């Protein structure tokens, strides 16, 4: 097998957990007018089609700021903004309708392609759009009448969900409709966040010209807490208010503000990625490191290495499993001596899950042991969180395999990539300590 083929096979294997996790979930994707005319847009369409074929429910929110500006210029009209909101008079609204309609037709055409020898061949994507967004006039702000500029009043989640249930991609534009038959120009960021909130989306994905948020040293930040993003936006807005109150907001500030709003209303993850980078969407969705910045809401739980102060909490957690014979009994003295091997999940000061890693460096293997989750918190993803954390630690140690010995929970490990193996595959020192009375089964997973 050539290196290229092996690399492809390895990537596909490593992406399979993400494929399974994303299937059936709702993603809201936001693409501005700049993204639609970018040379890389054709590749983005291919990746959107791939997500659809993998069972991801997709809502595509598209904007047309660039196209509106072009039409205003062509007609000799002035572009007027107030606090980054467009003042939409009747002539400007005509430009908005024209630009938005053109964008919709262009996107639908791209999603309808089915040429042989292309990623779109045989895709047969169904796309729908309509009056899914009800809007109302924004009104007068600080004495300025914004006229046909509006704000989202309601997103018809029932109608959208019906189309998503049939595997269709739903398109939402920057135009909203009122019960009185009026049309309003909306901010694309508001449409995207309101759609994500209404649909309880798993992800809000925001395409921009930049890859995401960079730190002071120029390094891309792969993850950002919502509260940190909110602080960054406030600092930017305060600076603008004092230095250049009439200046347009930056694309990044709009994206971060949208991500903060979404996270604060229950969207687990928001992703900022570049529409100029080929494959950014797939890299962000299907690789561990991603390709942009992920904004996550504040969590009451944290995964961390255990310390000596956690011994009592771990003993209390594992006691029921020891009594049931699922875990081997550990004394306080033994646990204190081995506490550095443990990783825990802590929620509001309470230890609700734990696991331990014992390395066998000569064989490149590590033992996953003492996996426990509190009865009050089962059914979530704490086990997966722990396993992911343990795997990360194992990789940092240079280990290539994890193994586990279990008597009662074999299916849980098999479902997460472990494969039953003979006793002979255990490291020599661990094989010497094997308890034949417990008769535990051995399962191994490459990492």
PDB file of N, CA and C in Angstrom, residues 25-97:
ATOM      1  N   UNK A  25     -27.550  15.050  13.393  1.00  0.00           N
ATOM      2  CA  UNK A  25     -27.467  16.320  14.115  1.00  0.00           C
ATOM      3  C   UNK A  25     -27.729  17.486  13.153  1.00  0.00           C
ATOM      4  N   UNK A  26     -28.157  18.597  13.718  1.00  0.00           N
ATOM      5  CA  UNK A  26     -28.459  19.787  12.925  1.00  0.00           C
ATOM      6  C   UNK A  26     -27.311  20.785  13.010  1.00  0.00           C
ATOM      7  N   UNK A  27     -26.781  21.154  11.852  1.00  0.00           N
ATOM      8  CA  UNK A  27     -25.742  22.167  11.756  1.00  0.00           C
ATOM      9  C   UNK A  27     -26.319  23.378  11.023  1.00  0.00           C
ATOM     10  N   UNK A  28     -26.059  24.568  11.541  1.00  0.00           N
ATOM     11  CA  UNK A  28     -26.397  25.804  10.839  1.00  0.00           C
ATOM     12  C   UNK A  28     -25.101  26.410  10.322  1.00  0.00           C
ATOM     13  N   UNK A  29     -25.020  26.603   9.010  1.00  0.00           N
ATOM     14  CA  UNK A  29     -23.825  27.161   8.369  1.00  0.00           C
ATOM     15  C   UNK A  29     -24.130  28.577   7.892  1.00  0.00           C
ATOM     16  N   UNK A  30     -23.255  29.519   8.214  1.00  0.00           N
ATOM     17  CA  UNK A  30     -23.437  30.902   7.786  1.00  0.00           C
ATOM     18  C   UNK A  30     -22.360  31.289   6.780  1.00  0.00           C
ATOM     19  N   UNK A  31     -22.803  31.697   5.594  1.00  0.00           N
ATOM     20  CA  UNK A  31     -21.894  32.111   4.526  1.00  0.00           C
ATOM     21  C   UNK A  31     -22.270  33.516   4.073  1.00  0.00           C
ATOM     22  N   UNK A  32     -21.340  34.441   4.175  1.00  0.00           N
ATOM     23  CA  UNK A  32     -21.581  35.799   3.718  1.00  0.00           C
ATOM     24  C   UNK A  32     -21.439  35.913   2.217  1.00  0.00           C
ATOM     25  N   UNK A  33     -21.754  37.084   1.690  1.00  0.00           N
ATOM     26  CA  UNK A  33     -21.663  37.302   0.249  1.00  0.00           C
ATOM     27  C   UNK A  33     -20.259  37.143  -0.289  1.00  0.00           C
ATOM     28  N   UNK A  34     -19.245  37.498   0.510  1.00  0.00           N
ATOM     29  CA  UNK A  34     -17.860  37.328   0.079  1.00  0.00           C
ATOM     30  C   UNK A  34     -17.532  35.856  -0.148  1.00  0.00           C
ATOM     31  N   UNK A  35     -18.066  34.998   0.697  1.00  0.00           N
ATOM     32  CA  UNK A  35     -17.770  33.565   0.597  1.00  0.00           C
ATOM     33  C   UNK A  35     -18.353  32.963  -0.672  1.00  0.00           C
ATOM     34  N   UNK A  36     -19.547  33.418  -1.051  1.00  0.00           N
ATOM     35  CA  UNK A  36     -20.232  32.827  -2.206  1.00  0.00           C
ATOM     36  C   UNK A  36     -19.507  33.126  -3.511  1.00  0.00           C
ATOM     37  N   UNK A  37     -18.809  34.262  -3.578  1.00  0.00           N
ATOM     38  CA  UNK A  37     -18.101  34.611  -4.820  1.00  0.00           C
ATOM     39  C   UNK A  37     -16.626  34.220  -4.756  1.00  0.00           C
ATOM     40  N   UNK A  38     -16.188  33.652  -3.655  1.00  0.00           N
ATOM     41  CA  UNK A  38     -14.777  33.261  -3.544  1.00  0.00           C
ATOM     42  C   UNK A  38     -14.488  32.064  -4.437  1.00  0.00           C
ATOM     43  N   UNK A  39     -13.243  31.972  -4.892  1.00  0.00           N
ATOM     44  CA  UNK A  39     -12.850  30.871  -5.781  1.00  0.00           C
ATOM     45  C   UNK A  39     -13.001  29.510  -5.116  1.00  0.00           C
ATOM     46  N   UNK A  40     -12.963  29.478  -3.781  1.00  0.00           N
ATOM     47  CA  UNK A  40     -13.051  28.204  -3.063  1.00  0.00           C
ATOM     48  C   UNK A  40     -14.497  27.770  -2.797  1.00  0.00           C
ATOM     49  N   UNK A  41     -15.477  28.573  -3.216  1.00  0.00           N
ATOM     50  CA  UNK A  41     -16.866  28.253  -2.893  1.00  0.00           C
ATOM     51  C   UNK A  41     -17.304  26.914  -3.475  1.00  0.00           C
ATOM     52  N   UNK A  42     -16.801  26.576  -4.677  1.00  0.00           N
ATOM     53  CA  UNK A  42     -17.162  25.288  -5.279  1.00  0.00           C
ATOM     54  C   UNK A  42     -16.739  24.128  -4.380  1.00  0.00           C
ATOM     55  N   UNK A  43     -15.569  24.249  -3.761  1.00  0.00           N
ATOM     56  CA  UNK A  43     -15.108  23.196  -2.844  1.00  0.00           C
ATOM     57  C   UNK A  43     -15.971  23.154  -1.580  1.00  0.00           C
ATOM     58  N   UNK A  44     -16.402  24.331  -1.102  1.00  0.00           N
ATOM     59  CA  UNK A  44     -17.284  24.362   0.063  1.00  0.00           C
ATOM     60  C   UNK A  44     -18.586  23.641  -0.247  1.00  0.00           C
ATOM     61  N   UNK A  45     -19.116  23.863  -1.448  1.00  0.00           N
ATOM     62  CA  UNK A  45     -20.355  23.188  -1.853  1.00  0.00           C
ATOM     63  C   UNK A  45     -20.162  21.677  -1.852  1.00  0.00           C
ATOM     64  N   UNK A  46     -19.033  21.217  -2.367  1.00  0.00           N
ATOM     65  CA  UNK A  46     -18.752  19.781  -2.367  1.00  0.00           C
ATOM     66  C   UNK A  46     -18.747  19.235  -0.940  1.00  0.00           C
ATOM     67  N   UNK A  47     -18.149  19.988  -0.019  1.00  0.00           N
ATOM     68  CA  UNK A  47     -18.075  19.530   1.376  1.00  0.00           C
ATOM     69  C   UNK A  47     -19.446  19.568   2.050  1.00  0.00           C
ATOM     70  N   UNK A  48     -20.265  20.552   1.684  1.00  0.00           N
ATOM     71  CA  UNK A  48     -21.629  20.607   2.208  1.00  0.00           C
ATOM     72  C   UNK A  48     -22.423  19.393   1.736  1.00  0.00           C
ATOM     73  N   UNK A  49     -22.253  19.045   0.483  1.00  0.00           N
ATOM     74  CA  UNK A  49     -22.931  17.860  -0.066  1.00  0.00           C
ATOM     75  C   UNK A  49     -22.475  16.598   0.659  1.00  0.00           C
ATOM     76  N   UNK A  50     -21.187  16.518   0.958  1.00  0.00           N
ATOM     77  CA  UNK A  50     -20.667  15.353   1.676  1.00  0.00           C
ATOM     78  C   UNK A  50     -21.291  15.253   3.064  1.00  0.00           C
ATOM     79  N   UNK A  51     -21.396  16.373   3.773  1.00  0.00           N
ATOM     80  CA  UNK A  51     -22.046  16.361   5.082  1.00  0.00           C
ATOM     81  C   UNK A  51     -23.485  15.880   4.965  1.00  0.00           C
ATOM     82  N   UNK A  52     -24.177  16.362   3.947  1.00  0.00           N
ATOM     83  CA  UNK A  52     -25.562  15.942   3.733  1.00  0.00           C
ATOM     84  C   UNK A  52     -25.653  14.439   3.486  1.00  0.00           C
ATOM     85  N   UNK A  53     -24.722  13.909   2.695  1.00  0.00           N
ATOM     86  CA  UNK A  53     -24.738  12.470   2.390  1.00  0.00           C
ATOM     87  C   UNK A  53     -24.409  11.624   3.608  1.00  0.00           C
ATOM     88  N   UNK A  54     -23.730  12.217   4.603  1.00  0.00           N
ATOM     89  CA  UNK A  54     -23.391  11.508   5.838  1.00  0.00           C
ATOM     90  C   UNK A  54     -24.491  11.632   6.894  1.00  0.00           C
ATOM     91  N   UNK A  55     -25.613  12.219   6.520  1.00  0.00           N
ATOM     92  CA  UNK A  55     -26.750  12.267   7.421  1.00  0.00           C
ATOM     93  C   UNK A  55     -26.820  13.473   8.321  1.00  0.00           C
ATOM     94  N   UNK A  56     -26.014  14.519   8.025  1.00  0.00           N
ATOM     95  CA  UNK A  56     -26.078  15.748   8.817  1.00  0.00           C
ATOM     96  C   UNK A  56     -27.226  16.606   8.294  1.00  0.00           C
ATOM     97  N   UNK A  57     -28.038  17.131   9.199  1.00  0.00           N
ATOM     98  CA  UNK A  57     -29.155  18.012   8.844  1.00  0.00           C
ATOM     99  C   UNK A  57     -28.615  19.436   8.712  1.00  0.00           C
ATOM    100  N   UNK A  58     -28.756  20.018   7.516  1.00  0.00           N
ATOM    101  CA  UNK A  58     -28.057  21.270   7.214  1.00  0.00           C
ATOM    102  C   UNK A  58     -29.016  22.414   6.932  1.00  0.00           C
ATOM    103  N   UNK A  59     -28.766  23.523   7.605  1.00  0.00           N
ATOM    104  CA  UNK A  59     -29.431  24.791   7.308  1.00  0.00           C
ATOM    105  C   UNK A  59     -28.339  25.761   6.872  1.00  0.00           C
ATOM    106  N   UNK A  60     -28.460  26.274   5.665  1.00  0.00           N
ATOM    107  CA  UNK A  60     -27.451  27.171   5.100  1.00  0.00           C
ATOM    108  C   UNK A  60     -28.002  28.600   5.074  1.00  0.00           C
ATOM    109  N   UNK A  61     -27.399  29.459   5.873  1.00  0.00           N
ATOM    110  CA  UNK A  61     -27.803  30.865   5.947  1.00  0.00           C
ATOM    111  C   UNK A  61     -26.818  31.678   5.107  1.00  0.00           C
ATOM    112  N   UNK A  62     -27.330  32.354   4.097  1.00  0.00           N
ATOM    113  CA  UNK A  62     -26.434  33.103   3.215  1.00  0.00           C
ATOM    114  C   UNK A  62     -26.755  34.595   3.271  1.00  0.00           C
ATOM    115  N   UNK A  63     -25.711  35.402   3.145  1.00  0.00           N
ATOM    116  CA  UNK A  63     -25.859  36.848   3.161  1.00  0.00           C
ATOM    117  C   UNK A  63     -25.475  37.462   1.836  1.00  0.00           C
ATOM    118  N   UNK A  64     -25.588  38.781   1.747  1.00  0.00           N
ATOM    119  CA  UNK A  64     -25.301  39.446   0.475  1.00  0.00           C
ATOM    120  C   UNK A  64     -24.818  40.886   0.668  1.00  0.00           C
ATOM    121  N   UNK A  65     -24.054  41.126   1.736  1.00  0.00           N
ATOM    122  CA  UNK A  65     -23.556  42.483   1.974  1.00  0.00           C
ATOM    123  C   UNK A  65     -22.766  43.009   0.773  1.00  0.00           C
ATOM    124  N   UNK A  66     -21.839  42.184   0.278  1.00  0.00           N
ATOM    125  CA  UNK A  66     -21.004  42.596  -0.852  1.00  0.00           C
ATOM    126  C   UNK A  66     -21.860  42.906  -2.072  1.00  0.00           C
ATOM    127  N   UNK A  67     -22.814  42.030  -2.377  1.00  0.00           N
ATOM    128  CA  UNK A  67     -23.652  42.190  -3.566  1.00  0.00           C
ATOM    129  C   UNK A  67     -24.573  43.414  -3.438  1.00  0.00           C
ATOM    130  N   UNK A  68     -25.038  43.697  -2.229  1.00  0.00           N
ATOM    131  CA  UNK A  68     -25.868  44.887  -2.008  1.00  0.00           C
ATOM    132  C   UNK A  68     -25.050  46.149  -2.281  1.00  0.00           C
ATOM    133  N   UNK A  69     -23.817  46.174  -1.762  1.00  0.00           N
ATOM    134  CA  UNK A  69     -22.946  47.325  -1.998  1.00  0.00           C
ATOM    135  C   UNK A  69     -22.688  47.527  -3.492  1.00  0.00           C
ATOM    136  N   UNK A  70     -22.494  46.425  -4.208  1.00  0.00           N
ATOM    137  CA  UNK A  70     -22.245  46.520  -5.652  1.00  0.00           C
ATOM    138  C   UNK A  70     -23.439  47.123  -6.371  1.00  0.00           C
ATOM    139  N   UNK A  71     -24.633  46.711  -5.999  1.00  0.00           N
ATOM    140  CA  UNK A  71     -25.848  47.215  -6.662  1.00  0.00           C
ATOM    141  C   UNK A  71     -26.113  48.674  -6.304  1.00  0.00           C
ATOM    142  N   UNK A  72     -25.828  49.052  -5.078  1.00  0.00           N
ATOM    143  CA  UNK A  72     -25.979  50.454  -4.702  1.00  0.00           C
ATOM    144  C   UNK A  72     -25.051  51.336  -5.527  1.00  0.00           C
ATOM    145  N   UNK A  73     -23.802  50.856  -5.702  1.00  0.00           N
ATOM    146  CA  UNK A  73     -22.826  51.612  -6.491  1.00  0.00           C
ATOM    147  C   UNK A  73     -23.262  51.719  -7.945  1.00  0.00           C
ATOM    148  N   UNK A  74     -23.744  50.616  -8.502  1.00  0.00           N
ATOM    149  CA  UNK A  74     -24.186  50.603  -9.901  1.00  0.00           C
ATOM    150  C   UNK A  74     -25.333  51.581 -10.138  1.00  0.00           C
ATOM    151  N   UNK A  75     -26.187  51.758  -9.124  1.00  0.00           N
ATOM    152  CA  UNK A  75     -27.360  52.629  -9.276  1.00  0.00           C
ATOM    153  C   UNK A  75     -27.110  54.043  -8.746  1.00  0.00           C
ATOM    154  N   UNK A  76     -25.882  54.287  -8.334  1.00  0.00           N
ATOM    155  CA  UNK A  76     -25.535  55.618  -7.862  1.00  0.00           C
ATOM    156  C   UNK A  76     -26.165  55.973  -6.533  1.00  0.00           C
ATOM    157  N   UNK A  77     -26.430  54.988  -5.718  1.00  0.00           N
ATOM    158  CA  UNK A  77     -27.065  55.204  -4.424  1.00  0.00           C
ATOM    159  C   UNK A  77     -26.011  55.163  -3.311  1.00  0.00           C
ATOM    160  N   UNK A  78     -26.269  55.888  -2.271  1.00  0.00           N
ATOM    161  CA  UNK A  78     -25.330  55.943  -1.145  1.00  0.00           C
ATOM    162  C   UNK A  78     -25.626  54.833  -0.156  1.00  0.00           C
ATOM    163  N   UNK A  79     -24.567  54.202   0.334  1.00  0.00           N
ATOM    164  CA  UNK A  79     -24.705  53.184   1.374  1.00  0.00           C
ATOM    165  C   UNK A  79     -24.669  53.876   2.726  1.00  0.00           C
ATOM    166  N   UNK A  80     -25.757  53.738   3.482  1.00  0.00           N
ATOM    167  CA  UNK A  80     -25.849  54.423   4.774  1.00  0.00           C
ATOM    168  C   UNK A  80     -25.955  53.408   5.904  1.00  0.00           C
ATOM    169  N   UNK A  81     -25.093  53.559   6.907  1.00  0.00           N
ATOM    170  CA  UNK A  81     -25.064  52.658   8.051  1.00  0.00           C
ATOM    171  C   UNK A  81     -25.250  53.447   9.335  1.00  0.00           C
ATOM    172  N   UNK A  82     -25.856  52.800  10.311  1.00  0.00           N
ATOM    173  CA  UNK A  82     -26.009  53.381  11.640  1.00  0.00           C
ATOM    174  C   UNK A  82     -25.700  52.292  12.656  1.00  0.00           C
ATOM    175  N   UNK A  83     -24.580  52.451  13.374  1.00  0.00           N
ATOM    176  CA  UNK A  83     -24.125  51.419  14.317  1.00  0.00           C
ATOM    177  C   UNK A  83     -24.076  50.047  13.646  1.00  0.00           C
ATOM    178  N   UNK A  84     -23.500  50.018  12.448  1.00  0.00           N
ATOM    179  CA  UNK A  84     -23.296  48.800  11.654  1.00  0.00           C
ATOM    180  C   UNK A  84     -24.598  48.211  11.129  1.00  0.00           C
ATOM    181  N   UNK A  85     -25.716  48.915  11.280  1.00  0.00           N
ATOM    182  CA  UNK A  85     -26.984  48.468  10.704  1.00  0.00           C
ATOM    183  C   UNK A  85     -27.282  49.322   9.477  1.00  0.00           C
ATOM    184  N   UNK A  86     -27.686  48.653   8.402  1.00  0.00           N
ATOM    185  CA  UNK A  86     -27.950  49.377   7.164  1.00  0.00           C
ATOM    186  C   UNK A  86     -29.284  50.124   7.272  1.00  0.00           C
ATOM    187  N   UNK A  87     -29.277  51.385   6.865  1.00  0.00           N
ATOM    188  CA  UNK A  87     -30.519  52.143   6.755  1.00  0.00           C
ATOM    189  C   UNK A  87     -31.139  51.777   5.408  1.00  0.00           C
ATOM    190  N   UNK A  88     -32.220  51.014   5.448  1.00  0.00           N
ATOM    191  CA  UNK A  88     -32.774  50.422   4.228  1.00  0.00           C
ATOM    192  C   UNK A  88     -34.020  51.175   3.780  1.00  0.00           C
ATOM    193  N   UNK A  89     -33.823  52.157   2.893  1.00  0.00           N
ATOM    194  CA  UNK A  89     -34.974  52.837   2.305  1.00  0.00           C
ATOM    195  C   UNK A  89     -35.525  51.986   1.162  1.00  0.00           C
ATOM    196  N   UNK A  90     -36.538  52.467   0.466  1.00  0.00           N
ATOM    197  CA  UNK A  90     -37.197  51.659  -0.576  1.00  0.00           C
ATOM    198  C   UNK A  90     -36.241  51.307  -1.712  1.00  0.00           C
ATOM    199  N   UNK A  91     -35.392  52.266  -2.126  1.00  0.00           N
ATOM    200  CA  UNK A  91     -34.455  51.989  -3.217  1.00  0.00           C
ATOM    201  C   UNK A  91     -33.407  50.969  -2.782  1.00  0.00           C
ATOM    202  N   UNK A  92     -32.939  51.114  -1.547  1.00  0.00           N
ATOM    203  CA  UNK A  92     -31.960  50.143  -1.031  1.00  0.00           C
ATOM    204  C   UNK A  92     -32.587  48.767  -0.903  1.00  0.00           C
ATOM    205  N   UNK A  93     -33.860  48.715  -0.489  1.00  0.00           N
ATOM    206  CA  UNK A  93     -34.536  47.418  -0.369  1.00  0.00           C
ATOM    207  C   UNK A  93     -34.601  46.707  -1.716  1.00  0.00           C
ATOM    208  N   UNK A  94     -34.814  47.474  -2.796  1.00  0.00           N
ATOM    209  CA  UNK A  94     -34.804  46.853  -4.126  1.00  0.00           C
ATOM    210  C   UNK A  94     -33.458  46.195  -4.412  1.00  0.00           C
ATOM    211  N   UNK A  95     -32.370  46.868  -3.997  1.00  0.00           N
ATOM    212  CA  UNK A  95     -31.033  46.294  -4.182  1.00  0.00           C
ATOM    213  C   UNK A  95     -30.859  45.041  -3.333  1.00  0.00           C
ATOM    214  N   UNK A  96     -31.399  45.066  -2.113  1.00  0.00           N
ATOM    215  CA  UNK A  96     -31.319  43.906  -1.224  1.00  0.00           C
ATOM    216  C   UNK A  96     -32.054  42.721  -1.844  1.00  0.00           C
ATOM    217  N   UNK A  97     -33.264  42.963  -2.352  1.00  0.00           N
ATOM    218  CA  UNK A  97     -34.055  41.882  -2.965  1.00  0.00           C
ATOM    219  C   UNK A  97     -33.337  41.317  -4.177  1.00  0.00           C
TER     220      UNK A  97
END
